């Protein structure tokens, strides 16, 4: 039986896994668009901090220039100019039309060029087909921000992408910040200024997709900003997330994202929001091949592998939703609801069927629905007939209309210490009962710190109980569908649970290489696949346990090696081009004698010769049988760089497809969370009388592989440890096979 080579997974392990070496990295990889000093970079050369852009003067400029302004009939720029004139008046900005031949536009005196502006303006809006020639003029005039509406850039293909690259380079040389190209006027909409409370800040790459969130203002939900990022030649989604996360009036950030410009900058922005407890809710298209293709054609951005995007968002607390209706409802709830007292959800209904239906959906979605105490149920039965169930869901049989009992019931439920959220589904109006119920819910919500939600299921939506009573209260979260309510409440509980225990992984990310790095780097062969023997040496360099084994080049040496390793043994061909040895018959297991070893050696070399495989020898390995086969690996994502995967392994790994992924850096908590996402997680706890396996050892391997990904990620195209045999608890984990491909 193999002994354990790992310690208890504590701060000591964490220190060993991320231990820093004495040597500086030979090269720094320029893989992110964020500017950072050496001290702000991790061991891979990626930034650990991102500056927050000062966008105050973009959203609230003191002065604006409109280049290409027009007031001529039938001119496409006339409507845009009119909107900008009105917007500038609302925000108190001085507006200067710029046109080479016009003397005035909408009664405002024109200047012929940017160079003749009477003052240094904060913002220039470019209503010209080709903004590139204007950028140099803006630089000389020291303009801080510009907006380019022009289309025909990366969204149109290769030629447009080249034009966008030239535009981005000109903007960088000019030292200004650009919104667009291929954007619109959403940043200059008319926002209601009569609404109170925390606001939603909106970011959309497609302006039309933000309309549902923007119209929340008509339901009493405040919006503070709208950033239509377009093609993101310069300013990107991450810039606006970082900026909005610092704004005191912003309660939630709602995003519609078609493609991310830079993976690391997005994670740093999400990390900033998580540190400050500001929820970020996002629709991210590209879940399917069709969606990804349409997103690229629209914005010219890389969507990235959706599984990685999904994991990265979850890792940093970004709440991903699917529909624009979910985006508006979830953002509105998270912006306005107070922090939950406890997680328990109770359903209060005037119909047993409605309560049962909603409870089924809520439980399936993972909402905690505690049973009310016997004492609380007895209290509720003072006002609710004994034959009705009040354990949770609470069925009142019809909300009292003529007296005080209805409010008393709701207050009693909210006073229960296990209840943090009360949800009342009202499938349709039934006045006067539904009117009184709505009013009692609003009154109770105003008197408690707990969350009160109502689902108003009427398709009409014009009833006074809905339009005036429920929507008139900022303390009641009102929904139109069961699904949206459940999605939003689950996000609300998950977000606050996440932020309470959040510690930024960037704080603990290694900045200098470990002692393992020098050993590992000597094994790398650029552009080549390593043999299994060399790949295992790579693992050994990072403290990942491999079986006892020897590489031999003769049958006699194989017999001697088997005696040293100890029978039974496994024999495998080892070469640089052998990825799937089992399928080729290049693995022999359970060999128990010298004669079997000699025969296996001859058979393996004959097969390799037939397959024209270039061998560096035959591996004679210790046989390890008792455990659960897992896979741990590193792959390259075009958007985020190296990623770490863990899942159920063995020969059926492609069939099972049961894996979880994370983007480094991450800590022990995320490594354990990866295991919790596996459908086969129960196998690690022991099944059919089998012992539980060494989960701590598995987590340790994941963290060591992450360290390898950080230090070698830009030199390592792929790493696959399969199977990693996780032994019974206390006995460790052993990498039985490994594949490594160098970049």
Coordinates of N, CA, C and O in Angstrom, one line a residue, residues 389-524:
X389 N -52.2 23.8 5.7 CA -50.8 23.6 6.1 C -50.1 25.0 6.2 O -50.3 25.8 5.3
X390 N -49.4 25.2 7.3 CA -48.7 26.4 7.5 C -47.2 26.1 7.8 O -46.5 27.0 8.3
X391 N -46.7 24.9 7.4 CA -45.3 24.6 7.7 C -44.4 25.3 6.8 O -43.2 25.6 7.2
X392 N -44.7 25.6 5.6 CA -43.9 26.2 4.5 C -44.0 25.3 3.3 O -43.3 24.3 3.3
X393 N -44.8 25.7 2.3 CA -45.5 27.0 2.2 C -46.7 27.1 3.2 O -47.2 26.2 3.7
X394 N -47.0 28.4 3.4 CA -48.1 28.8 4.3 C -49.3 29.0 3.4 O -49.3 29.9 2.6
X395 N -50.3 28.2 3.6 CA -51.6 28.4 2.8 C -52.6 29.0 3.8 O -53.0 28.4 4.8
X396 N -53.0 30.2 3.4 CA -54.0 30.9 4.3 C -55.4 30.7 3.9 O -56.4 31.1 4.6
X397 N -55.7 30.0 2.8 CA -57.0 29.7 2.4 C -57.8 30.9 1.9 O -59.0 30.8 1.5
X398 N -57.2 32.0 1.8 CA -57.8 33.3 1.4 C -57.5 34.4 2.4 O -57.8 34.3 3.5
X399 N -56.7 35.4 1.9 CA -56.2 36.4 2.8 C -57.4 37.2 3.4 O -58.3 37.6 2.7
X400 N -57.3 37.4 4.7 CA -58.4 38.1 5.4 C -58.6 39.5 4.8 O -57.6 40.2 4.6
X401 N -59.8 39.9 4.6 CA -60.1 41.3 4.0 C -60.7 42.2 5.0 O -60.3 43.4 5.0
X402 N -61.5 41.8 5.8 CA -62.3 42.7 6.6 C -61.8 43.1 8.0 O -62.4 43.9 8.7
X403 N -60.6 42.6 8.4 CA -60.1 42.9 9.7 C -58.5 42.9 9.6 O -57.9 42.9 8.6
X404 N -57.9 42.8 10.8 CA -56.5 43.0 11.0 C -55.7 41.7 10.8 O -54.5 41.7 10.8
X405 N -56.4 40.6 10.6 CA -55.7 39.3 10.7 C -54.6 39.1 9.6 O -53.6 38.5 9.8
X406 N -54.9 39.7 8.4 CA -54.0 39.5 7.3 C -52.6 40.0 7.6 O -51.6 39.3 7.3
X407 N -52.5 41.2 8.0 CA -51.2 41.8 8.4 C -50.6 41.1 9.5 O -49.4 40.9 9.5
X408 N -51.4 40.6 10.5 CA -50.9 39.9 11.6 C -50.2 38.6 11.2 O -49.1 38.2 11.7
X409 N -50.8 37.9 10.2 CA -50.2 36.7 9.7 C -48.8 36.9 9.0 O -47.9 36.2 9.3
X410 N -48.8 37.9 8.2 CA -47.5 38.3 7.5 C -46.4 38.7 8.5 O -45.3 38.2 8.4
X411 N -46.8 39.5 9.4 CA -45.8 39.9 10.5 C -45.3 38.7 11.2 O -44.1 38.6 11.5
X412 N -46.2 37.8 11.6 CA -45.8 36.6 12.4 C -44.8 35.8 11.6 O -43.8 35.2 12.1
X413 N -45.0 35.6 10.3 CA -44.1 34.8 9.4 C -42.7 35.5 9.4 O -41.7 34.9 9.5
X414 N -42.7 36.8 9.2 CA -41.5 37.5 9.1 C -40.7 37.6 10.4 O -39.5 37.7 10.4
X415 N -41.4 37.4 11.5 CA -40.7 37.4 12.8 C -40.0 36.1 13.1 O -39.2 36.0 14.0
X416 N -40.3 35.0 12.3 CA -39.7 33.8 12.5 C -38.2 33.9 12.2 O -37.8 34.4 11.2
X417 N -37.3 33.4 13.2 CA -35.8 33.6 13.0 C -35.3 32.8 11.8 O -34.2 33.1 11.4
X418 N -36.0 31.8 11.3 CA -35.5 31.0 10.2 C -35.8 31.6 8.8 O -35.4 31.2 7.8
X419 N -36.6 32.7 8.8 CA -37.1 33.3 7.6 C -36.3 34.6 7.3 O -36.2 35.5 8.1
X420 N -35.7 34.6 6.1 CA -35.1 35.8 5.6 C -35.8 36.4 4.4 O -35.6 37.6 4.1
X421 N -36.6 35.6 3.7 CA -37.3 36.1 2.5 C -38.7 35.5 2.5 O -38.9 34.3 2.7
X422 N -39.6 36.4 2.3 CA -41.0 36.0 2.1 C -41.4 36.2 0.7 O -41.3 37.3 0.2
X423 N -42.0 35.2 0.0 CA -42.4 35.3 -1.4 C -43.9 35.0 -1.4 O -44.4 34.0 -0.9
X424 N -44.7 35.9 -2.0 CA -46.1 35.7 -2.1 C -46.5 35.7 -3.6 O -46.5 36.7 -4.3
X425 N -46.8 34.5 -4.2 CA -47.2 34.4 -5.5 C -48.7 34.7 -5.7 O -49.5 34.0 -5.0
X426 N -49.0 35.7 -6.5 CA -50.4 36.0 -6.7 C -50.7 35.8 -8.2 O -50.3 36.6 -9.1
X427 N -51.3 34.7 -8.5 CA -51.4 34.3 -9.9 C -52.3 35.1 -10.8 O -52.2 35.2 -12.0
X428 N -53.2 35.8 -10.1 CA -54.1 36.7 -10.8 C -54.9 37.6 -9.9 O -55.0 37.2 -8.7
X429 N -55.4 38.8 -10.3 CA -56.1 39.7 -9.4 C -57.4 39.1 -9.0 O -58.1 38.4 -9.8
X430 N -57.8 39.2 -7.7 CA -59.0 38.7 -7.2 C -59.5 39.7 -6.2 O -59.6 39.5 -5.0
X431 N -59.9 41.0 -6.7 CA -60.3 42.0 -5.7 C -61.6 41.6 -5.0 O -62.4 40.9 -5.6
X432 N -61.8 42.1 -3.8 CA -60.9 43.0 -3.0 C -59.7 42.2 -2.3 O -58.9 42.8 -1.7
X433 N -59.7 40.8 -2.3 CA -58.7 40.1 -1.6 C -57.3 40.4 -2.0 O -56.4 40.7 -1.2
X434 N -57.1 40.4 -3.3 CA -55.7 40.7 -3.8 C -55.3 42.1 -3.5 O -54.1 42.4 -3.3
X435 N -56.2 43.0 -3.5 CA -55.9 44.4 -3.2 C -55.5 44.6 -1.7 O -54.4 45.2 -1.4
X436 N -56.2 43.9 -0.9 CA -55.9 44.0 0.6 C -54.6 43.2 0.8 O -53.7 43.7 1.6
X437 N -54.4 42.1 0.2 CA -53.1 41.4 0.3 C -51.9 42.2 -0.1 O -50.9 42.2 0.6
X438 N -52.0 42.9 -1.3 CA -50.9 43.7 -1.7 C -50.6 44.8 -0.7 O -49.4 45.1 -0.4
X439 N -51.6 45.4 -0.2 CA -51.4 46.5 0.8 C -50.8 46.0 2.0 O -49.8 46.6 2.6
X440 N -51.2 44.9 2.5 CA -50.7 44.3 3.8 C -49.2 43.9 3.5 O -48.4 44.1 4.4
X441 N -48.9 43.4 2.4 CA -47.5 43.0 2.1 C -46.6 44.3 2.0 O -45.5 44.3 2.5
X442 N -47.1 45.3 1.4 CA -46.3 46.6 1.4 C -46.1 47.1 2.8 O -45.0 47.5 3.1
X443 N -47.1 47.2 3.6 CA -47.0 47.7 4.9 C -46.0 46.9 5.8 O -45.2 47.4 6.5
X444 N -46.1 45.6 5.6 CA -45.2 44.7 6.4 C -43.8 44.9 5.9 O -42.8 44.9 6.7
X445 N -43.6 45.0 4.6 CA -42.2 45.2 4.0 C -41.6 46.5 4.6 O -40.4 46.6 4.8
X446 N -42.4 47.5 4.7 CA -41.9 48.8 5.2 C -41.4 48.7 6.7 O -40.6 49.5 7.1
X447 N -41.9 47.7 7.4 CA -41.6 47.6 8.8 C -40.6 46.5 9.1 O -40.3 46.3 10.3
X448 N -40.0 45.9 8.1 CA -39.0 44.8 8.4 C -37.7 45.0 7.6 O -37.8 45.7 6.5
X449 N -36.7 44.4 8.0 CA -35.4 44.4 7.3 C -35.4 43.2 6.3 O -34.4 43.1 5.5
X450 N -36.3 42.3 6.4 CA -36.3 41.2 5.6 C -36.9 41.4 4.2 O -37.7 42.4 4.0
X451 N -36.5 40.6 3.2 CA -37.0 40.8 1.9 C -38.4 40.3 1.7 O -38.7 39.1 2.0
X452 N -39.3 41.1 1.1 CA -40.6 40.7 0.7 C -40.7 40.7 -0.8 O -40.5 41.8 -1.4
X453 N -41.1 39.6 -1.4 CA -41.2 39.6 -2.9 C -42.7 39.2 -3.2 O -43.3 38.4 -2.5
X454 N -43.2 39.7 -4.3 CA -44.5 39.4 -4.8 C -44.4 39.1 -6.3 O -43.7 39.8 -7.0
X455 N -45.1 38.0 -6.7 CA -45.2 37.7 -8.1 C -46.6 38.0 -8.5 O -47.6 37.4 -8.0
X456 N -46.8 39.0 -9.3 CA -48.1 39.5 -9.8 C -48.3 38.8 -11.2 O -47.7 39.3 -12.2
X457 N -49.0 37.7 -11.2 CA -49.1 36.9 -12.4 C -50.1 37.4 -13.5 O -50.2 36.8 -14.5
X458 N -50.8 38.4 -13.2 CA -51.8 38.9 -14.2 C -51.2 39.3 -15.5 O -50.2 40.1 -15.5
X459 N -51.6 38.8 -16.6 CA -51.0 39.3 -17.9 C -51.4 40.7 -18.3 O -50.8 41.3 -19.1
X460 N -52.4 41.3 -17.6 CA -52.8 42.6 -17.9 C -51.9 43.7 -17.4 O -51.3 44.5 -18.1
X461 N -51.6 43.6 -16.1 CA -50.7 44.5 -15.4 C -51.1 45.9 -15.3 O -50.3 46.8 -15.1
X462 N -52.4 46.2 -15.4 CA -52.9 47.5 -15.3 C -53.7 47.7 -14.0 O -54.2 48.8 -13.7
X463 N -53.7 46.7 -13.2 CA -54.5 46.7 -11.9 C -53.9 47.7 -10.9 O -52.7 47.8 -10.8
X464 N -54.7 48.4 -10.2 CA -54.2 49.4 -9.2 C -53.4 48.7 -8.2 O -52.4 49.3 -7.7
X465 N -53.7 47.5 -7.8 CA -52.9 46.8 -6.7 C -51.5 46.6 -7.2 O -50.5 46.6 -6.4
X466 N -51.3 46.4 -8.5 CA -50.0 46.2 -9.1 C -49.3 47.5 -9.4 O -48.2 47.8 -8.9
X467 N -50.0 48.4 -10.2 CA -49.4 49.6 -10.7 C -49.1 50.6 -9.6 O -48.1 51.3 -9.6
X468 N -50.0 50.7 -8.6 CA -49.9 51.8 -7.6 C -49.4 51.2 -6.3 O -48.4 51.8 -5.7
X469 N -50.0 50.2 -5.8 CA -49.6 49.7 -4.5 C -48.3 49.0 -4.5 O -47.4 49.4 -3.7
X470 N -48.1 48.0 -5.3 CA -46.8 47.2 -5.3 C -45.7 48.0 -5.9 O -44.6 48.1 -5.3
X471 N -45.9 48.6 -7.1 CA -44.8 49.3 -7.7 C -44.5 50.6 -7.0 O -43.5 51.2 -7.2
X472 N -45.5 51.1 -6.2 CA -45.3 52.3 -5.5 C -44.4 52.2 -4.3 O -44.0 53.1 -3.6
X473 N -44.0 50.9 -4.0 CA -43.2 50.7 -2.8 C -41.8 50.3 -3.2 O -41.6 49.4 -4.1
X474 N -40.8 50.9 -2.7 CA -39.4 50.5 -3.0 C -38.9 49.4 -2.1 O -37.8 48.8 -2.3
X475 N -39.7 48.9 -1.2 CA -39.4 47.9 -0.2 C -39.9 46.5 -0.6 O -39.6 45.5 0.0
X476 N -40.8 46.5 -1.6 CA -41.3 45.2 -2.1 C -40.7 45.0 -3.5 O -40.8 45.8 -4.4
X477 N -40.1 43.8 -3.7 CA -39.6 43.4 -5.0 C -40.8 42.7 -5.8 O -41.3 41.6 -5.3
X478 N -41.2 43.2 -6.9 CA -42.3 42.7 -7.6 C -41.9 42.1 -8.9 O -41.1 42.7 -9.7
X479 N -42.4 40.9 -9.2 CA -42.1 40.2 -10.4 C -43.3 39.8 -11.2 O -44.4 39.8 -10.6
X480 N -43.2 39.4 -12.4 CA -44.3 39.0 -13.2 C -44.4 37.5 -13.5 O -45.4 37.0 -13.9
X481 N -43.2 36.8 -13.2 CA -43.2 35.4 -13.4 C -42.6 34.7 -12.3 O -41.7 35.2 -11.6
X482 N -43.0 33.4 -12.1 CA -42.3 32.6 -11.0 C -40.8 32.4 -11.3 O -40.0 32.6 -10.4
X483 N -40.5 32.1 -12.5 CA -39.1 31.9 -12.9 C -38.2 33.0 -12.6 O -37.1 32.9 -12.1
X484 N -38.6 34.2 -13.0 CA -37.7 35.4 -12.8 C -37.6 35.7 -11.3 O -36.5 36.1 -10.8
X485 N -38.6 35.5 -10.5 CA -38.6 35.7 -9.1 C -37.5 34.7 -8.4 O -36.7 35.1 -7.7
X486 N -37.6 33.5 -8.8 CA -36.7 32.5 -8.2 C -35.3 32.7 -8.7 O -34.4 32.7 -7.8
X487 N -35.1 33.1 -9.9 CA -33.7 33.4 -10.4 C -33.2 34.6 -9.6 O -32.0 34.5 -9.2
X488 N -34.0 35.6 -9.4 CA -33.5 36.8 -8.8 C -33.2 36.5 -7.3 O -32.2 37.0 -6.7
X489 N -34.1 35.8 -6.6 CA -33.9 35.6 -5.2 C -32.7 34.7 -5.0 O -31.9 34.9 -4.0
X490 N -32.5 33.7 -5.8 CA -31.3 32.8 -5.7 C -30.0 33.6 -5.9 O -29.1 33.5 -5.2
X491 N -30.0 34.5 -6.9 CA -28.9 35.4 -7.1 C -28.6 36.3 -5.9 O -27.4 36.6 -5.6
X492 N -29.7 36.8 -5.4 CA -29.6 37.7 -4.2 C -28.9 37.0 -3.0 O -27.9 37.5 -2.4
X493 N -29.4 35.8 -2.7 CA -28.8 35.0 -1.6 C -27.3 34.6 -1.9 O -26.4 34.7 -1.1
X494 N -27.1 34.1 -3.2 CA -25.8 33.7 -3.6 C -24.8 34.8 -3.5 O -23.6 34.7 -3.1
X495 N -25.2 36.0 -4.0 CA -24.3 37.2 -4.0 C -23.8 37.5 -2.6 O -22.6 37.7 -2.4
X496 N -24.8 37.6 -1.7 CA -24.4 38.1 -0.4 C -23.6 37.0 0.4 O -22.7 37.3 1.1
X497 N -23.9 35.7 0.1 CA -23.1 34.7 0.7 C -21.7 34.7 0.1 O -20.7 34.5 0.8
X498 N -21.5 35.0 -1.2 CA -20.2 35.1 -1.8 C -19.4 36.3 -1.3 O -18.2 36.1 -1.0
X499 N -20.0 37.4 -1.2 CA -19.3 38.6 -0.7 C -18.8 38.6 0.7 O -17.8 39.1 1.1
X500 N -19.6 37.9 1.6 CA -19.3 37.8 3.0 C -17.9 37.1 3.1 O -17.1 37.5 3.9
X501 N -17.7 36.1 2.4 CA -16.4 35.3 2.6 C -15.4 35.6 1.5 O -14.4 34.9 1.4
X502 N -15.6 36.7 0.7 CA -14.8 36.9 -0.5 C -13.4 37.4 0.0 O -13.3 38.3 0.7
X503 N -12.4 36.7 -0.6 CA -11.0 37.2 -0.5 C -10.4 37.2 -1.9 O -10.4 36.2 -2.6
X504 N -9.9 38.3 -2.3 CA -9.4 38.4 -3.7 C -8.3 37.4 -3.9 O -7.2 37.5 -3.2
X505 N -8.3 36.6 -4.9 CA -7.2 35.7 -5.2 C -6.0 36.5 -5.8 O -4.9 36.0 -5.7
X506 N -6.2 37.7 -6.2 CA -5.1 38.5 -6.7 C -4.1 38.9 -5.6 O -3.0 39.2 -5.8
X507 N -4.7 39.0 -4.4 CA -3.9 39.4 -3.2 C -2.8 38.3 -2.9 O -1.7 38.6 -2.4
X508 N -3.2 37.0 -3.2 CA -2.3 35.9 -2.8 C -1.6 35.3 -4.0 O -0.8 34.3 -3.9
X509 N -1.8 35.9 -5.2 CA -1.2 35.3 -6.4 C 0.4 35.4 -6.3 O 0.9 36.5 -5.9
X510 N 1.1 34.4 -6.7 CA 2.6 34.5 -6.6 C 3.1 35.5 -7.6 O 2.7 35.6 -8.8
X511 N 4.1 36.2 -7.2 CA 4.8 37.2 -8.0 C 6.1 36.8 -8.5 O 6.6 37.4 -9.4
X512 N 6.8 35.8 -7.8 CA 8.1 35.3 -8.3 C 8.0 33.8 -8.4 O 7.2 33.2 -7.7
X513 N 8.9 33.2 -9.2 CA 8.8 31.8 -9.5 C 9.1 31.0 -8.3 O 9.9 31.4 -7.4
X514 N 8.6 29.8 -8.2 CA 8.9 28.8 -7.1 C 10.2 28.1 -7.5 O 10.7 28.2 -8.7
X515 N 10.9 27.5 -6.6 CA 12.1 26.7 -6.9 C 11.8 25.6 -8.0 O 12.7 25.2 -8.7
X516 N 10.5 25.2 -8.1 CA 10.2 24.2 -9.1 C 10.4 24.7 -10.5 O 10.6 23.9 -11.4
X517 N 10.3 26.0 -10.7 CA 10.2 26.5 -12.0 C 11.5 26.2 -12.8 O 11.5 25.8 -14.0
X518 N 12.7 26.4 -12.2 CA 13.9 26.2 -12.9 C 14.0 24.7 -13.4 O 14.5 24.4 -14.5
X519 N 13.7 23.8 -12.5 CA 13.7 22.4 -12.8 C 12.8 22.1 -14.0 O 13.1 21.4 -14.9
X520 N 11.6 22.7 -13.9 CA 10.6 22.4 -14.9 C 11.0 23.0 -16.3 O 10.8 22.4 -17.3
X521 N 11.5 24.2 -16.2 CA 11.9 24.9 -17.5 C 12.9 24.1 -18.3 O 12.9 24.1 -19.5
X522 N 13.8 23.4 -17.6 CA 14.8 22.6 -18.2 C 14.2 21.4 -19.0 O 14.9 20.9 -19.9
X523 N 13.0 21.0 -18.6 CA 12.4 19.9 -19.3 C 11.6 20.3 -20.5 O 11.2 19.4 -21.3
X524 N 11.3 21.6 -20.7 CA 10.4 22.1 -21.7 C 11.1 21.9 -23.1 O 12.3 22.2 -23.2

